[in-house]
Amino acid sequence: MKQGYIQVYTGDGKGKTTAALGVSIRSLVAGHRVYFAQFIKGVQTGELSLADSFPQFTIVQYGEGRFIDGKPEESDIVAARNGLEICAEVLRSGEYDLVVLDEVNVALHYGLFDESEVIAALTGRAPNVDVICTGRYASPELVEEADLVTEMKKIKHYYAAGVRARKGIEF
């Protein structure tokens, strides 16, 4: 049985979700099953259609489809907590080879659930399951728990020049 590891992609640079999607595709073409949970997100994005091409790819959004600016609304908390509960079961089941908790770091930052709950879900996973946690604001505790941590650092971004998010590139 293979050993699963915890990876964290964090930082203020672009590419955290994109990197997790890249690993997901690599895993899918190797014949693995992937569960991709998106916290906070709840809008139509390009990656949602991956399931049309890969039946072993499951993607679920646990968000209200809006940015949280300051204090989250109760519906944001309910959606995230429900998602984490489902993800904890998915992690325990061992049914998937790779589980991505997209934007889980941001959900933690906004207090949508407790860090102890996330750590318990990660440490309670089946031993063969790899996990990727994405989002800005990775906590020191999550970084300590992880086996691999990558920080995306923004050096330059075309958003500063007024370029808006582009379909197929940013979403």
XYZ file of N, CA and C in Angstrom:
513
model
N 0.846 -1.180 0.000
C 0.000 0.000 0.000
C 0.892 1.244 0.000
N 0.552 2.199 -0.851
C 1.345 3.426 -0.905
C 1.059 4.316 0.300
N 2.015 5.148 0.623
C 1.873 6.119 1.704
C 1.370 7.435 1.122
N 0.325 7.992 1.689
C -0.169 9.292 1.263
C 0.500 10.402 2.058
N 0.610 11.557 1.447
C 1.260 12.707 2.077
C 0.348 13.930 2.035
N 0.653 14.887 2.890
C -0.084 16.144 2.948
C 0.766 17.226 2.300
N 0.194 17.895 1.297
C 0.853 19.008 0.626
C 0.052 20.274 0.892
N 0.749 21.379 1.034
C 0.114 22.682 1.217
C 0.666 23.635 0.167
N -0.243 24.277 -0.581
C 0.126 25.316 -1.545
C -0.474 26.615 -1.023
N 0.385 27.565 -0.688
C -0.075 28.796 -0.055
C 0.670 29.990 -0.644
N 0.423 31.165 -0.106
C 1.107 32.380 -0.533
C 0.185 33.326 -1.271
N 0.711 34.509 -1.587
C -0.100 35.546 -2.222
C -0.016 35.516 -3.742
N 0.717 34.564 -4.299
C 0.862 34.466 -5.746
C -0.222 33.615 -6.382
N -0.400 33.819 -7.674
C -1.372 33.058 -8.459
C -0.854 31.635 -8.663
N -1.759 30.669 -8.696
C -1.363 29.336 -9.107
C -1.588 28.217 -8.119
N -2.158 28.503 -6.972
C -2.348 27.444 -5.957
C -3.389 26.418 -6.408
N -4.548 26.885 -6.804
C -5.577 25.981 -7.305
C -5.116 25.342 -8.613
N -4.476 26.121 -9.461
C -3.987 25.602 -10.734
C -2.985 24.471 -10.522
N -2.094 24.622 -9.564
C -1.140 23.554 -9.257
C -1.860 22.311 -8.760
N -2.857 22.489 -7.907
C -3.623 21.346 -7.401
C -4.377 20.656 -8.542
N -4.880 21.433 -9.487
C -5.550 20.846 -10.649
C -4.555 20.067 -11.513
N -3.338 20.586 -11.640
C -2.314 19.884 -12.402
C -1.985 18.529 -11.797
N -1.823 18.483 -10.484
C -1.566 17.207 -9.811
C -2.780 16.298 -9.961
N -3.971 16.872 -9.899
C -5.197 16.080 -10.067
C -5.232 15.416 -11.436
N -4.925 16.166 -12.467
C -4.929 15.603 -13.818
C -3.863 14.514 -13.944
N -2.696 14.754 -13.395
C -1.639 13.735 -13.410
C -2.124 12.467 -12.712
N -2.803 12.631 -11.603
C -3.321 11.493 -10.856
C -4.409 10.765 -11.650
N -5.295 11.523 -12.291
C -6.373 10.927 -13.086
C -5.834 10.093 -14.246
N -4.857 10.619 -14.968
C -4.340 9.868 -16.115
C -3.536 8.647 -15.666
N -3.154 8.608 -14.396
C -2.494 7.425 -13.835
C -3.525 6.395 -13.360
N -4.818 6.727 -13.532
C -5.874 5.791 -13.157
C -6.378 5.938 -11.738
N -6.009 7.032 -11.084
C -6.438 7.255 -9.700
C -7.775 7.978 -9.648
N -8.385 7.921 -8.476
C -9.634 8.639 -8.214
C -9.300 9.918 -7.437
N -9.952 11.018 -7.809
C -9.681 12.331 -7.209
C -10.980 12.956 -6.713
N -10.936 13.462 -5.480
C -12.040 14.237 -4.901
C -11.526 15.652 -4.714
N -12.151 16.609 -5.380
C -11.708 18.000 -5.368
C -12.781 18.837 -4.690
N -12.533 19.235 -3.446
C -13.484 20.034 -2.679
C -13.078 21.496 -2.738
N -13.990 22.355 -3.128
C -13.706 23.785 -3.198
C -14.488 24.504 -2.103
N -13.752 25.017 -1.136
C -14.364 25.814 -0.073
C -14.487 27.251 -0.549
N -15.501 27.925 -0.054
C -15.822 29.327 -0.345
C -16.352 29.488 -1.765
N -15.747 28.833 -2.737
C -16.180 28.957 -4.127
C -17.572 28.358 -4.297
N -18.301 28.915 -5.233
C -19.637 28.418 -5.519
C -20.122 28.969 -6.843
N -19.187 29.221 -7.732
C -19.522 29.775 -9.046
C -18.998 28.839 -10.128
N -19.493 29.030 -11.329
C -19.091 28.211 -12.461
C -17.625 28.487 -12.801
N -16.810 27.443 -12.752
C -15.406 27.541 -13.138
C -15.097 26.420 -14.124
N -14.029 26.576 -14.878
C -13.661 25.602 -15.895
C -13.435 24.209 -15.359
N -12.883 24.119 -14.155
C -12.552 22.796 -13.621
C -13.777 21.948 -13.319
N -14.944 22.564 -13.201
C -16.157 21.792 -12.930
C -16.459 20.807 -14.059
N -16.042 21.133 -15.277
C -16.332 20.251 -16.406
C -15.341 19.093 -16.534
N -14.313 19.048 -15.696
C -13.381 17.914 -15.732
C -14.091 16.583 -15.498
N -15.117 16.601 -14.681
C -15.862 15.369 -14.388
C -16.523 14.808 -15.639
N -16.793 15.653 -16.644
C -17.377 15.173 -17.893
C -16.406 14.269 -18.653
N -15.109 14.554 -18.512
C -14.088 13.781 -19.221
C -13.471 12.684 -18.369
N -13.544 12.840 -17.051
C -12.934 11.880 -16.139
C -13.968 11.417 -15.118
N -14.574 10.269 -15.342
C -15.588 9.807 -14.389
C -15.030 9.532 -12.997
N -13.712 9.370 -12.867
C -13.109 9.125 -11.559
C -12.749 10.431 -10.847
N -13.226 11.566 -11.394
C -12.994 12.893 -10.812
C -14.304 13.411 -10.243
N -14.299 13.695 -8.951
C -15.464 14.275 -8.290
C -15.075 15.664 -7.812
N -15.880 16.657 -8.170
C -15.634 18.022 -7.705
C -16.921 18.557 -7.090
N -16.774 19.113 -5.890
C -17.927 19.645 -5.158
C -17.534 21.001 -4.581
N -18.434 21.968 -4.700
C -18.193 23.293 -4.137
C -18.966 23.449 -2.833
N -18.258 23.890 -1.807
C -18.847 24.120 -0.490
C -18.735 25.601 -0.161
N -19.415 26.402 -0.938
C -19.372 27.840 -0.732
C -20.612 28.492 -1.294
N -20.714 29.760 -1.021
C -21.877 30.530 -1.443
C -21.608 31.354 -2.697
N -20.411 31.207 -3.261
C -20.110 31.881 -4.522
C -19.818 33.358 -4.393
N -19.314 33.758 -3.251
C -18.963 35.176 -3.068
C -17.682 35.265 -2.259
N -17.000 36.376 -2.433
C -15.812 36.621 -1.625
C -16.245 36.997 -0.217
N -15.493 36.554 0.745
C -15.768 36.928 2.135
C -14.859 38.110 2.445
N -15.463 39.201 2.803
C -14.704 40.409 3.117
C -15.050 40.803 4.543
N -14.208 40.396 5.464
C -14.483 40.679 6.870
C -15.163 39.504 7.532
N -16.342 39.757 8.080
C -17.054 38.730 8.826
C -17.906 37.879 7.887
N -17.737 36.545 7.948
C -18.551 35.685 7.088
C -20.009 35.664 7.532
N -20.879 35.387 6.574
C -22.291 35.230 6.886
C -22.524 33.808 7.410
N -23.626 33.624 8.102
C -23.939 32.309 8.663
C -23.997 31.243 7.571
N -24.504 31.579 6.400
C -24.593 30.604 5.304
C -23.206 30.169 4.829
N -22.222 31.075 4.902
C -20.843 30.708 4.557
C -20.315 29.657 5.536
N -20.600 29.867 6.806
C -20.141 28.948 7.853
C -20.800 27.588 7.701
N -22.103 27.578 7.465
C -22.846 26.322 7.319
C -22.316 25.538 6.112
N -22.127 26.210 4.986
C -21.635 25.529 3.777
C -20.250 24.933 4.010
N -19.376 25.696 4.645
C -18.008 25.219 4.878
C -17.977 24.064 5.870
N -18.715 24.184 6.956
C -18.738 23.109 7.961
C -19.317 21.818 7.375
N -20.371 21.943 6.594
C -20.945 20.778 5.924
C -19.895 20.146 5.009
N -19.198 20.980 4.258
C -18.159 20.484 3.359
C -17.034 19.788 4.091
N -16.588 20.360 5.193
C -15.496 19.740 5.944
C -15.916 18.400 6.526
N -17.143 18.322 6.981
C -17.652 17.061 7.523
C -17.660 15.971 6.436
N -18.114 16.328 5.256
C -18.126 15.378 4.137
C -16.702 15.003 3.754
N -15.815 15.988 3.684
C -14.421 15.724 3.312
C -13.724 14.829 4.333
N -14.013 15.000 5.599
C -13.421 14.143 6.626
C -13.814 12.694 6.389
N -15.065 12.462 6.010
C -15.515 11.101 5.715
C -14.847 10.571 4.447
N -14.737 11.406 3.432
C -14.064 11.012 2.189
C -12.612 10.626 2.489
N -11.940 11.417 3.316
C -10.555 11.132 3.679
C -10.434 9.810 4.439
N -11.353 9.558 5.357
C -11.341 8.305 6.143
C -11.617 7.084 5.276
N -12.473 7.256 4.286
C -12.935 6.119 3.486
C -11.841 5.463 2.661
N -10.860 6.236 2.237
C -9.817 5.694 1.371
C -10.307 5.424 -0.044
N -11.502 5.863 -0.370
C -12.090 5.635 -1.695
C -11.346 6.409 -2.786
N -10.778 7.542 -2.418
C -10.064 8.393 -3.369
C -8.573 8.346 -3.072
N -7.765 8.395 -4.131
C -6.311 8.397 -3.992
C -5.792 9.784 -3.641
N -6.472 10.802 -4.162
C -6.087 12.196 -3.932
C -7.323 12.985 -3.534
N -7.196 13.750 -2.465
C -8.263 14.650 -2.036
C -7.673 16.048 -1.978
N -8.309 16.980 -2.673
C -7.878 18.380 -2.670
C -8.869 19.179 -1.845
N -8.352 19.922 -0.888
C -9.156 20.839 -0.078
C -8.796 22.256 -0.541
N -9.418 22.664 -1.625
C -9.113 23.939 -2.266
C -9.666 25.093 -1.440
N -8.820 26.054 -1.156
C -9.141 27.247 -0.354
C -9.450 26.929 1.101
N -9.043 25.768 1.580
C -9.269 25.443 2.991
C -8.509 26.413 3.900
N -7.348 26.892 3.451
C -6.584 27.840 4.266
C -7.344 29.155 4.445
N -8.006 29.601 3.403
C -8.790 30.834 3.478
C -10.008 30.619 4.379
N -10.652 29.455 4.249
C -11.791 29.143 5.115
C -11.371 29.153 6.582
N -10.194 28.614 6.874
C -9.669 28.653 8.247
C -9.405 30.094 8.686
N -8.810 30.868 7.808
C -8.475 32.269 8.108
C -9.722 33.064 8.508
N -10.839 32.773 7.845
C -12.087 33.486 8.142
C -12.915 32.817 9.225
N -12.379 31.754 9.834
C -13.062 31.122 10.957
C -14.298 30.347 10.587
N -14.347 29.815 9.369
C -15.520 29.055 8.950
C -15.603 27.717 9.668
N -14.464 27.233 10.133
C -14.386 26.059 10.994
C -13.079 26.140 11.763
N -12.898 25.250 12.721
C -11.714 25.277 13.580
C -10.565 24.507 12.963
N -9.378 25.004 13.210
C -8.182 24.336 12.708
C -8.061 22.914 13.252
N -8.474 22.702 14.492
C -8.399 21.360 15.065
C -9.245 20.375 14.264
N -10.359 20.850 13.690
C -11.208 19.980 12.869
C -10.507 19.587 11.570
N -9.796 20.530 10.982
C -9.068 20.245 9.741
C -7.926 19.275 10.020
N -7.161 19.539 11.070
C -6.047 18.655 11.426
C -6.576 17.251 11.734
N -7.684 17.147 12.440
C -8.272 15.836 12.748
C -8.679 15.113 11.465
N -9.247 15.835 10.505
C -9.624 15.214 9.229
C -8.387 14.717 8.486
N -7.320 15.515 8.517
C -6.094 15.131 7.820
C -5.423 13.929 8.472
N -5.321 13.960 9.783
C -4.638 12.866 10.478
C -5.501 11.616 10.559
N -6.812 11.770 10.385
C -7.713 10.626 10.425
C -7.935 9.979 9.070
N -7.225 10.458 8.061
C -7.420 9.920 6.714
C -6.852 8.503 6.601
N -7.330 7.776 5.611
C -6.759 6.464 5.302
C -5.292 6.686 4.918
N -4.395 5.781 5.294
C -2.960 6.017 5.103
C -2.504 6.149 3.658
N -3.294 5.667 2.703
C -2.887 5.733 1.302
C -3.342 7.009 0.593
N -4.055 7.884 1.278
C -4.649 9.060 0.644
C -3.684 10.254 0.685
N -3.432 10.810 -0.497
C -2.689 12.063 -0.597
C -3.679 13.205 -0.486
N -3.244 14.296 0.144
C -4.103 15.467 0.334
C -3.346 16.719 -0.080
N -4.045 17.617 -0.763
C -3.497 18.933 -1.086
C -4.423 19.976 -0.467
N -3.856 20.874 0.325
C -4.585 21.989 0.927
C -4.106 23.267 0.254
N -5.036 24.056 -0.288
C -4.621 25.278 -0.968
C -5.185 26.512 -0.269
N -4.664 27.643 -0.673
C -5.168 28.933 -0.222
C -4.130 29.748 0.512
N -4.322 31.043 0.443
C -3.479 31.965 1.221
C -3.636 31.662 2.694
N -2.761 32.220 3.467
C -2.874 32.218 4.938
C -2.697 30.855 5.599
N -1.912 29.959 5.029
C -1.696 28.667 5.701
C -1.168 28.929 7.103
N -1.761 28.291 8.075
C -1.377 28.498 9.476
C -0.093 27.739 9.795
N 0.632 28.189 10.803
C 1.835 27.457 11.224
C 1.533 26.011 11.608
N 0.383 25.758 12.207
C 0.019 24.396 12.606
C -0.181 23.496 11.391
N -0.846 24.001 10.358
C -1.046 23.214 9.151
C 0.281 22.997 8.431
N 1.109 24.021 8.381
C 2.431 23.895 7.772
C 3.246 22.822 8.499
N 3.164 22.811 9.817
C 3.885 21.812 10.609
C 3.370 20.401 10.324
N 2.076 20.247 10.138
C 1.468 18.932 9.888
C 1.798 18.410 8.490
N 2.048 19.319 7.551
C 2.260 18.951 6.148
C 3.615 18.278 5.927
N 3.664 17.500 4.842
C 4.902 16.863 4.417
C 5.607 17.684 3.343
N 4.862 18.519 2.632
C 5.395 19.366 1.574
C 4.645 20.691 1.628
N 5.361 21.784 1.595
C 4.738 23.109 1.597
C 5.396 23.941 0.501
N 4.556 24.509 -0.360
C 5.038 25.394 -1.412
C 4.352 26.741 -1.246
N 5.153 27.801 -1.283
C 4.603 29.145 -1.187
C 4.700 29.827 -2.541
N 3.541 30.216 -3.096
C 3.501 30.979 -4.335
C 3.677 32.447 -3.959
N 4.669 33.075 -4.533
C 4.965 34.474 -4.197
C 4.676 35.353 -5.411
N 3.855 36.370 -5.203
C 3.548 37.300 -6.291
C 4.736 38.243 -6.491
N 5.249 38.249 -7.686
C 6.301 39.188 -8.056
C 5.722 40.256 -8.977
N 4.900 39.822 -9.903
C 4.248 40.737 -10.840
C 2.962 40.065 -11.297
N 1.898 40.855 -11.461
C 0.615 40.283 -11.890
C -0.070 41.267 -12.822
N -0.609 40.780 -13.930
C -1.270 41.648 -14.902
C -2.570 42.246 -14.397
N -3.098 41.766 -13.278
C -4.273 42.411 -12.677
C -3.972 43.872 -12.356
N -2.730 44.139 -11.972
C -2.331 45.515 -11.629
C -2.477 46.455 -12.826
N -2.427 45.907 -14.035
C -2.589 46.708 -15.245
C -4.039 46.721 -15.720
N -4.946 46.175 -14.896
C -6.364 46.213 -15.219
C -6.885 45.004 -15.983
N -6.063 43.993 -16.183
C -6.523 42.797 -16.885
C -7.460 42.027 -15.960
N -8.644 41.720 -16.477
C -9.637 40.989 -15.685
C -9.424 39.491 -15.843
N -10.011 38.716 -14.926
C -9.917 37.260 -14.968
C -10.437 36.748 -16.314
N -9.698 35.807 -16.897
C -10.027 35.292 -18.220
C -10.472 33.845 -18.145
N -11.555 33.554 -18.858
C -12.092 32.195 -18.893
C -11.036 31.257 -19.500
N -10.851 30.126 -18.838
C -9.870 29.156 -19.310
C -8.482 29.384 -18.777
N -8.238 30.536 -18.190
C -6.934 30.836 -17.584
C -7.089 31.018 -16.078
N -7.930 31.956 -15.660
C -8.142 32.169 -14.227
C -9.385 31.458 -13.684
N -10.294 31.102 -14.548
C -11.491 30.394 -14.075
C -11.997 29.459 -15.141
